[in-house]
mmCIF file of C-alpha atoms in Angstrom:
data_model
loop_
_atom_site.group_PDB
_atom_site.id
_atom_site.type_symbol
_atom_site.label_atom_id
_atom_site.label_comp_id
_atom_site.label_asym_id
_atom_site.label_seq_id
_atom_site.Cartn_x
_atom_site.Cartn_y
_atom_site.Cartn_z
ATOM 1 C CA ALA O 219 -84.681 -12.775 -84.894
ATOM 2 C CA VAL O 220 -87.415 -15.242 -83.953
ATOM 3 C CA SER O 221 -88.420 -15.780 -87.576
ATOM 4 C CA GLU O 222 -84.772 -16.240 -88.612
ATOM 5 C CA GLU O 223 -84.146 -18.825 -85.901
ATOM 6 C CA PHE O 224 -87.348 -20.640 -86.847
ATOM 7 C CA SER O 225 -86.393 -20.672 -90.542
ATOM 8 C CA GLU O 226 -82.914 -22.000 -89.751
ATOM 9 C CA MET O 227 -84.313 -24.724 -87.490
ATOM 10 C CA ASP O 228 -86.938 -25.642 -90.078
ATOM 11 C CA GLU O 229 -84.294 -25.870 -92.818
ATOM 12 C CA SER O 230 -82.089 -28.114 -90.655
ATOM 13 C CA ILE O 231 -85.042 -30.421 -89.967
ATOM 14 C CA ILE O 232 -85.905 -30.552 -93.677
ATOM 15 C CA MET O 233 -82.279 -31.318 -94.567
ATOM 16 C CA ARG O 234 -82.193 -34.123 -91.978
ATOM 17 C CA MET O 235 -85.420 -35.586 -93.372
ATOM 18 C CA LEU O 236 -84.139 -35.349 -96.950
ATOM 19 C CA ARG O 237 -80.857 -37.017 -95.989
ATOM 20 C CA SER O 238 -82.557 -39.810 -94.016
ATOM 21 C CA VAL O 239 -84.882 -40.450 -96.983
ATOM 22 C CA ALA O 240 -82.346 -39.911 -99.783
ATOM 23 C CA VAL O 241 -79.610 -42.183 -98.392
ATOM 24 C CA PRO O 242 -81.582 -45.474 -98.653
ATOM 25 C CA ILE O 243 -83.175 -44.420 -101.954
ATOM 26 C CA ILE O 244 -79.777 -43.634 -103.496
ATOM 27 C CA GLY O 245 -78.357 -46.891 -102.125
ATOM 28 C CA ASN O 246 -81.216 -48.938 -103.598
ATOM 29 C CA ALA O 247 -80.993 -47.045 -106.906
ATOM 30 C CA CYS O 248 -77.250 -47.741 -107.172
ATOM 31 C CA HIS O 249 -77.790 -51.419 -106.290
ATOM 32 C CA VAL O 250 -80.576 -51.841 -108.861
ATOM 33 C CA PHE O 251 -78.610 -49.917 -111.496
ATOM 34 C CA MET O 252 -75.459 -51.997 -111.005
ATOM 35 C CA HIS O 253 -77.451 -55.264 -110.918
ATOM 36 C CA GLY O 254 -79.389 -54.357 -114.070
ATOM 37 C CA PHE O 255 -76.232 -53.153 -115.831
ATOM 38 C CA ASN O 256 -74.410 -56.394 -115.038
ATOM 39 C CA HIS O 257 -77.477 -58.410 -116.061
ATOM 40 C CA ILE O 258 -77.629 -56.653 -119.446
ATOM 41 C CA ARG O 259 -73.950 -57.328 -120.113
#
């Protein structure tokens, strides 16, 4: 039970970290992609 609770808590923390890191990266990637795409056209 202890190991299961620890694994669940660890996964939630990892997911929060991935989300907090992925959101700005995806936003910047979309901005750069759209800007570059418009610049090419």
